[in-house]
PDB file of C-alpha atoms and ligand atoms in Angstrom:
ATOM      1  CA  MET J   1      48.158   2.579   1.357  1.00 41.00           C
ATOM      2  CA  GLN J   2      45.471   0.008   0.914  1.00 47.00           C
ATOM      3  CA  PHE J   3      43.514   1.547   3.751  1.00 44.00           C
ATOM      4  CA  THR J   4      43.778   4.971   2.107  1.00 47.00           C
ATOM      5  CA  LEU J   5      42.550   3.631  -1.232  1.00 44.00           C
ATOM      6  CA  SER J   6      39.599   1.975   0.465  1.00 47.00           C
ATOM      7  CA  ALA J   7      38.811   5.187   2.258  1.00 45.00           C
ATOM      8  CA  ILE J   8      38.894   7.115  -1.033  1.00 42.00           C
ATOM      9  CA  LEU J   9      36.674   4.558  -2.732  1.00 43.00           C
ATOM     10  CA  ALA J  10      34.301   4.636   0.214  1.00 45.00           C
ATOM     11  CA  SER J  11      34.011   8.395  -0.020  1.00 43.00           C
ATOM     12  CA  PHE J  12      33.343   8.159  -3.795  1.00 42.00           C
ATOM     13  CA  VAL J  13      30.564   5.711  -3.095  1.00 42.00           C
ATOM     14  CA  ALA J  14      29.162   8.016  -0.431  1.00 43.00           C
ATOM     15  CA  VAL J  15      29.210  10.995  -2.834  1.00 41.00           C
ATOM     16  CA  ALA J  16      27.659   8.961  -5.652  1.00 42.00           C
ATOM     17  CA  THR J  17      24.957   7.680  -3.325  1.00 43.00           C
ATOM     18  CA  ALA J  18      24.222  11.145  -2.000  1.00 43.00           C
ATOM     19  CA  ALA J  19      23.981  12.522  -5.550  1.00 44.00           C
ATOM     20  CA  THR J  20      21.421   9.931  -6.630  1.00 43.00           C
ATOM     21  CA  VAL J  21      19.256   9.968  -3.511  1.00 42.00           C
ATOM     22  CA  PRO J  22      16.618  12.415  -4.803  1.00 47.00           C
ATOM     23  CA  VAL J  23      15.916  10.296  -7.917  1.00 54.00           C
ATOM     24  CA  ALA J  24      14.257   7.040  -6.970  1.00 61.00           C
ATOM     25  CA  ARG J  25      15.142   4.734  -9.852  1.00 71.00           C
ATOM     26  CA  ALA J  26      12.385   2.380 -10.815  1.00 72.00           C
ATOM     27  CA  THR J  27      13.154  -1.281 -11.381  1.00 87.00           C
ATOM     28  CA  CYS J  28      12.618  -1.550 -15.111  1.00 91.00           C
ATOM     29  CA  ALA J  29      12.019  -4.588 -17.284  1.00 92.00           C
ATOM     30  CA  GLU J  30      12.773  -4.615 -21.011  1.00 90.00           C
ATOM     31  CA  ALA J  31       9.015  -4.908 -21.547  1.00 89.00           C
ATOM     32  CA  ASP J  32       8.631  -1.393 -20.131  1.00 94.00           C
ATOM     33  CA  ARG J  33      10.989   0.205 -22.630  1.00 95.00           C
ATOM     34  CA  PHE J  34       8.330   1.829 -24.848  1.00 97.00           C
ATOM     35  CA  GLY J  35       6.107   2.919 -21.955  1.00 97.00           C
ATOM     36  CA  ASP J  36       3.456   1.334 -19.773  1.00 97.00           C
ATOM     37  CA  ILE J  37      -0.196   1.992 -20.568  1.00 97.00           C
ATOM     38  CA  THR J  38      -3.449   1.449 -18.751  1.00 98.00           C
ATOM     39  CA  ILE J  39      -6.965   1.977 -20.079  1.00 98.00           C
ATOM     40  CA  GLU J  40      -9.898   2.614 -17.769  1.00 98.00           C
ATOM     41  CA  PRO J  41     -12.482   1.226 -18.170  1.00 98.00           C
ATOM     42  CA  SER J  42     -11.161  -1.608 -20.334  1.00 97.00           C
ATOM     43  CA  THR J  43     -14.570  -2.925 -21.417  1.00 97.00           C
ATOM     44  CA  LEU J  44     -16.071  -0.551 -23.959  1.00 97.00           C
ATOM     45  CA  SER J  45     -18.873  -0.071 -26.469  1.00 95.00           C
ATOM     46  CA  PRO J  46     -18.784   2.431 -29.348  1.00 95.00           C
ATOM     47  CA  GLY J  47     -19.389   5.940 -27.996  1.00 96.00           C
ATOM     48  CA  ASP J  48     -17.993   5.147 -24.555  1.00 97.00           C
ATOM     49  CA  THR J  49     -15.450   7.511 -23.016  1.00 98.00           C
ATOM     50  CA  PHE J  50     -12.267   6.077 -21.560  1.00 98.00           C
ATOM     51  CA  THR J  51      -9.068   7.338 -19.966  1.00 98.00           C
ATOM     52  CA  VAL J  52      -5.616   6.293 -21.088  1.00 98.00           C
ATOM     53  CA  THR J  53      -2.624   6.762 -18.822  1.00 98.00           C
ATOM     54  CA  ALA J  54       0.926   6.246 -20.053  1.00 98.00           C
ATOM     55  CA  ASP J  55       4.035   6.142 -17.898  1.00 97.00           C
ATOM     56  CA  PHE J  56       7.430   6.560 -19.560  1.00 97.00           C
ATOM     57  CA  THR J  57       9.529   6.458 -16.377  1.00 97.00           C
ATOM     58  CA  CYS J  58      11.217   3.215 -17.393  1.00 96.00           C
ATOM     59  CA  ALA J  59      11.299   4.106 -21.100  1.00 97.00           C
ATOM     60  CA  ILE J  60      13.253   7.287 -20.396  1.00 96.00           C
ATOM     61  CA  GLN J  61      15.509   5.423 -17.969  1.00 95.00           C
ATOM     62  CA  LEU J  62      16.223   2.923 -20.768  1.00 95.00           C
ATOM     63  CA  GLY J  63      17.051   5.691 -23.264  1.00 95.00           C
ATOM     64  CA  VAL J  64      13.690   5.984 -25.057  1.00 97.00           C
ATOM     65  CA  ASN J  65      12.605   9.630 -25.040  1.00 96.00           C
ATOM     66  CA  PRO J  66       9.248   9.849 -26.844  1.00 97.00           C
ATOM     67  CA  GLU J  67       8.982  12.292 -29.769  1.00 96.00           C
ATOM     68  CA  TYR J  68       5.443  11.216 -30.691  1.00 96.00           C
ATOM     69  CA  THR J  69       3.009   8.786 -29.142  1.00 98.00           C
ATOM     70  CA  ASP J  70       0.304   7.220 -31.314  1.00 98.00           C
ATOM     71  CA  TYR J  71      -2.526   5.212 -29.788  1.00 98.00           C
ATOM     72  CA  TYR J  72      -4.552   2.698 -31.817  1.00 98.00           C
ATOM     73  CA  ILE J  73      -7.236   0.078 -31.311  1.00 98.00           C
ATOM     74  CA  GLU J  74      -5.906  -3.022 -33.066  1.00 98.00           C
ATOM     75  CA  VAL J  75      -6.299  -6.778 -33.303  1.00 97.00           C
ATOM     76  CA  PRO J  76      -2.648  -7.869 -32.982  1.00 96.00           C
ATOM     77  CA  VAL J  77      -3.330 -11.614 -32.809  1.00 96.00           C
ATOM     78  CA  ASN J  78      -5.593 -13.624 -35.154  1.00 96.00           C
ATOM     79  CA  ASN J  79      -6.330 -10.549 -37.238  1.00 96.00           C
ATOM     80  CA  ASN J  80      -8.976 -11.508 -39.812  1.00 94.00           C
ATOM     81  CA  SER J  81      -7.644  -9.011 -42.406  1.00 95.00           C
ATOM     82  CA  TYR J  82     -10.693  -6.747 -41.951  1.00 94.00           C
ATOM     83  CA  GLU J  83      -9.450  -5.211 -38.736  1.00 95.00           C
ATOM     84  CA  PRO J  84      -7.245  -2.225 -39.595  1.00 96.00           C
ATOM     85  CA  PRO J  85      -5.746  -0.143 -36.799  1.00 98.00           C
ATOM     86  CA  ILE J  86      -8.093   2.626 -35.608  1.00 98.00           C
ATOM     87  CA  LEU J  87      -6.262   5.783 -34.570  1.00 98.00           C
ATOM     88  CA  ILE J  88      -7.391   7.001 -31.143  1.00 98.00           C
ATOM     89  CA  ALA J  89      -4.904   9.790 -30.494  1.00 98.00           C
ATOM     90  CA  ARG J  90      -1.617  11.230 -31.742  1.00 98.00           C
ATOM     91  CA  ARG J  91       0.196  13.028 -28.979  1.00 97.00           C
ATOM     92  CA  THR J  92       3.491  14.463 -27.811  1.00 96.00           C
ATOM     93  CA  LEU J  93       4.754  14.047 -24.288  1.00 93.00           C
ATOM     94  CA  THR J  94       4.128  17.457 -22.717  1.00 93.00           C
ATOM     95  CA  THR J  95       4.307  16.353 -19.069  1.00 94.00           C
ATOM     96  CA  PRO J  96       7.073  13.720 -18.904  1.00 94.00           C
ATOM     97  CA  PRO J  97       7.397  11.098 -17.651  1.00 97.00           C
ATOM     98  CA  THR J  98       3.615  10.559 -17.765  1.00 97.00           C
ATOM     99  CA  ASP J  99       0.714  11.384 -20.065  1.00 97.00           C
ATOM    100  CA  SER J 100      -3.029  11.007 -19.619  1.00 97.00           C
ATOM    101  CA  PHE J 101      -5.997  11.768 -21.866  1.00 98.00           C
ATOM    102  CA  THR J 102      -9.615  10.838 -22.447  1.00 98.00           C
ATOM    103  CA  ALA J 103     -11.037   9.603 -25.742  1.00 98.00           C
ATOM    104  CA  THR J 104     -14.238   8.153 -27.148  1.00 98.00           C
ATOM    105  CA  LEU J 105     -14.402   4.730 -28.797  1.00 98.00           C
ATOM    106  CA  PRO J 106     -15.289   5.343 -32.492  1.00 97.00           C
ATOM    107  CA  TYR J 107     -18.331   3.766 -34.129  1.00 95.00           C
ATOM    108  CA  ALA J 108     -16.142   1.507 -36.250  1.00 94.00           C
ATOM    109  CA  ASN J 109     -16.796  -2.044 -37.421  1.00 92.00           C
ATOM    110  CA  TYR J 110     -15.869  -4.386 -34.600  1.00 94.00           C
ATOM    111  CA  PHE J 111     -15.913  -8.164 -34.687  1.00 93.00           C
ATOM    112  CA  ALA J 112     -17.252 -10.521 -32.072  1.00 90.00           C
ATOM    113  CA  ASN J 113     -14.597 -12.652 -30.359  1.00 86.00           C
ATOM    114  CA  ALA J 114     -11.684 -10.652 -31.736  1.00 94.00           C
ATOM    115  CA  SER J 115      -8.977  -9.859 -29.176  1.00 96.00           C
ATOM    116  CA  TYR J 116      -8.700  -6.075 -29.238  1.00 98.00           C
ATOM    117  CA  ALA J 117      -5.856  -4.125 -27.722  1.00 98.00           C
ATOM    118  CA  LEU J 118      -4.985  -0.521 -27.177  1.00 98.00           C
ATOM    119  CA  VAL J 119      -1.591  -0.225 -28.849  1.00 98.00           C
ATOM    120  CA  LEU J 120       0.873   2.558 -28.116  1.00 98.00           C
ATOM    121  CA  ASP J 121       3.489   3.250 -30.783  1.00 98.00           C
ATOM    122  CA  THR J 122       6.302   5.330 -29.331  1.00 98.00           C
ATOM    123  CA  THR J 123       8.513   7.228 -31.788  1.00 98.00           C
ATOM    124  CA  TYR J 124      11.922   8.121 -30.403  1.00 97.00           C
ATOM    125  CA  ALA J 125      15.277   9.399 -31.614  1.00 96.00           C
ATOM    126  CA  VAL J 126      18.363   7.227 -31.872  1.00 97.00           C
ATOM    127  CA  ASN J 127      21.792   8.059 -33.265  1.00 96.00           C
ATOM    128  CA  GLY J 128      22.777   6.407 -36.534  1.00 97.00           C
ATOM    129  CA  THR J 129      26.069   4.677 -37.236  1.00 97.00           C
ATOM    130  CA  ASN J 130      27.509   7.990 -38.484  1.00 97.00           C
ATOM    131  CA  GLY J 131      26.093   9.885 -35.481  1.00 96.00           C
ATOM    132  CA  SER J 132      23.192  11.503 -37.309  1.00 97.00           C
ATOM    133  CA  PRO J 133      19.835  11.058 -35.571  1.00 96.00           C
ATOM    134  CA  TYR J 134      16.851   9.200 -36.979  1.00 98.00           C
ATOM    135  CA  SER J 135      13.505   8.038 -35.533  1.00 98.00           C
ATOM    136  CA  GLN J 136      12.671   4.525 -34.456  1.00 97.00           C
ATOM    137  CA  VAL J 137       9.263   3.171 -33.375  1.00 98.00           C
ATOM    138  CA  GLY J 138       8.480   0.634 -30.664  1.00 97.00           C
ATOM    139  CA  GLY J 139       5.159  -0.573 -29.324  1.00 96.00           C
ATOM    140  CA  THR J 140       3.367  -1.818 -26.266  1.00 97.00           C
ATOM    141  CA  GLU J 141      -0.269  -2.708 -25.638  1.00 97.00           C
ATOM    142  CA  ALA J 142      -3.084  -3.214 -23.138  1.00 98.00           C
ATOM    143  CA  ALA J 143      -6.056  -5.529 -23.632  1.00 97.00           C
ATOM    144  CA  VAL J 144      -9.488  -4.044 -24.370  1.00 98.00           C
ATOM    145  CA  THR J 145     -12.835  -5.841 -24.488  1.00 97.00           C
ATOM    146  CA  ILE J 146     -15.258  -4.330 -26.980  1.00 96.00           C
ATOM    147  CA  THR J 147     -18.914  -5.176 -26.493  1.00 93.00           C
ATOM    148  CA  ASN J 148     -21.893  -4.595 -28.659  1.00 75.00           C
ATOM    149  CA  SER J 149     -24.435  -2.817 -26.522  1.00 51.00           C
ATOM    150  CA  ALA J 150     -24.825   0.153 -28.865  1.00 44.00           C
ATOM    151  CA  SER J 151     -23.486  -0.647 -32.309  1.00 45.00           C
ATOM    152  CA  ALA J 152     -25.534  -2.182 -35.105  1.00 46.00           C
ATOM    153  CA  ALA J 153     -22.251  -2.476 -36.993  1.00 52.00           C
ATOM    154  CA  PHE J 154     -20.893  -5.177 -34.682  1.00 58.00           C
ATOM    155  CA  GLN J 155     -20.076  -8.108 -36.908  1.00 57.00           C
ATOM    156  CA  SER J 156     -19.731 -11.812 -36.378  1.00 55.00           C
ATOM    157  CA  GLY J 157     -16.734 -13.879 -37.327  1.00 50.00           C
TER     158      GLY J 157
HETATM  159  C1  NAG T   1      -5.088  -6.391 -39.416  1.00 77.34           C
HETATM  160  O1  NAG T   1      -5.522  -6.478 -40.752  1.00 77.34           O
HETATM  161  C2  NAG T   1      -5.657  -5.203 -41.377  1.00 77.34           C
HETATM  162  C3  NAG T   1      -6.289  -5.406 -42.726  1.00 77.34           C
HETATM  163  O2  NAG T   1      -5.519  -6.275 -43.513  1.00 77.34           O
HETATM  164  C4  NAG T   1      -4.272  -4.553 -41.472  1.00 77.34           C
HETATM  165  O3  NAG T   1      -4.412  -3.249 -42.034  1.00 77.34           O
HETATM  166  C5  NAG T   1      -3.704  -4.421 -40.078  1.00 77.34           C
HETATM  167  O4  NAG T   1      -2.396  -3.904 -40.148  1.00 77.34           O
HETATM  168  C6  NAG T   1      -3.698  -5.747 -39.364  1.00 77.34           C
HETATM  169  N1  NAG T   1      -3.298  -5.480 -37.994  1.00 77.34           N
HETATM  170  C7  NAG T   1      -2.358  -6.176 -37.385  1.00 77.34           C
HETATM  171  C8  NAG T   1      -2.052  -5.774 -35.980  1.00 77.34           C
HETATM  172  O5  NAG T   1      -1.783  -7.104 -37.922  1.00 77.34           O
HETATM  173  C1  NAG T   2      22.898  11.357 -29.819  1.00 77.34           C
HETATM  174  O1  NAG T   2      24.147  12.014 -29.828  1.00 77.34           O
HETATM  175  C2  NAG T   2      24.126  13.277 -29.181  1.00 77.34           C
HETATM  176  C3  NAG T   2      25.468  13.952 -29.361  1.00 77.34           C
HETATM  177  O2  NAG T   2      26.483  13.107 -28.908  1.00 77.34           O
HETATM  178  C4  NAG T   2      23.752  13.085 -27.712  1.00 77.34           C
HETATM  179  O3  NAG T   2      23.677  14.323 -27.054  1.00 77.34           O
HETATM  180  C5  NAG T   2      22.415  12.403 -27.634  1.00 77.34           C
HETATM  181  O4  NAG T   2      22.106  12.122 -26.277  1.00 77.34           O
HETATM  182  C6  NAG T   2      22.405  11.116 -28.426  1.00 77.34           C
HETATM  183  N1  NAG T   2      21.050  10.606 -28.473  1.00 77.34           N
HETATM  184  C7  NAG T   2      20.734   9.361 -28.157  1.00 77.34           C
HETATM  185  C8  NAG T   2      19.318   9.002 -28.275  1.00 77.34           C
HETATM  186  O5  NAG T   2      21.580   8.540 -27.814  1.00 77.34           O
HETATM  187  C1  NAG T   3     -17.609 -16.446 -29.900  1.00 77.34           C
HETATM  188  O1  NAG T   3     -17.080 -17.491 -29.084  1.00 77.34           O
HETATM  189  C2  NAG T   3     -18.048 -18.225 -28.404  1.00 77.34           C
HETATM  190  C3  NAG T   3     -17.336 -19.200 -27.470  1.00 77.34           C
HETATM  191  O2  NAG T   3     -16.335 -19.891 -28.170  1.00 77.34           O
HETATM  192  C4  NAG T   3     -18.939 -18.942 -29.428  1.00 77.34           C
HETATM  193  O3  NAG T   3     -19.959 -19.676 -28.759  1.00 77.34           O
HETATM  194  C5  NAG T   3     -19.590 -17.896 -30.327  1.00 77.34           C
HETATM  195  O4  NAG T   3     -20.315 -18.531 -31.349  1.00 77.34           O
HETATM  196  C6  NAG T   3     -18.523 -17.005 -30.969  1.00 77.34           C
HETATM  197  N1  NAG T   3     -19.177 -15.925 -31.689  1.00 77.34           N
HETATM  198  C7  NAG T   3     -18.849 -15.593 -32.933  1.00 77.34           C
HETATM  199  C8  NAG T   3     -19.606 -14.476 -33.532  1.00 77.34           C
HETATM  200  O5  NAG T   3     -17.948 -16.150 -33.546  1.00 77.34           O
END
């Protein structure tokens, strides 16, 4: 009897393993849950073109299916109160689980020594306590260095 049960369990495991073979599951950290972004190049002056690549493999695996993706240049830490978010792109995920686009750094007012980041805000649906869906937003970021080769607007302090 015990042998039979083991054999049945073993065959379940074999079937389950066979069924999941085509999908290589990534090892995902909680930090990946709103997507992973890279920006290339990551040192920029106003007018420079850059490429942003976002990977939502882990996000989707963790239940975050992007409805909208908004990309900003921000100063998340030590914000001097004159550094509002600058919208770079508002997108939808048309080629899941990844997205890629090029953009140009706006001629905005940037501050020397501020720690800029490209911030991705991912809007995704969750089910409310009564089962009706609503949208939640989570963010992730990548560091960006902004230099002053072109802009007269670059400010100190
Ligand atoms: C930085 O300060 C600006 C101006 O007060 C504000 O609009 C923005 O939300 C702040 N950004 C962050 C990331 O705190
Ligand atoms: C919300 O509930 C519906 C219906 O049960 C389900 O199909 C859907 O996957 C749920 N969405 C999330 C984000 O859990
Ligand atoms: C930026 O930081 C460097 C090194 O701490 C300092 O020498 C420089 O004066 C700072 N520049 C501004 C504009 O604050």
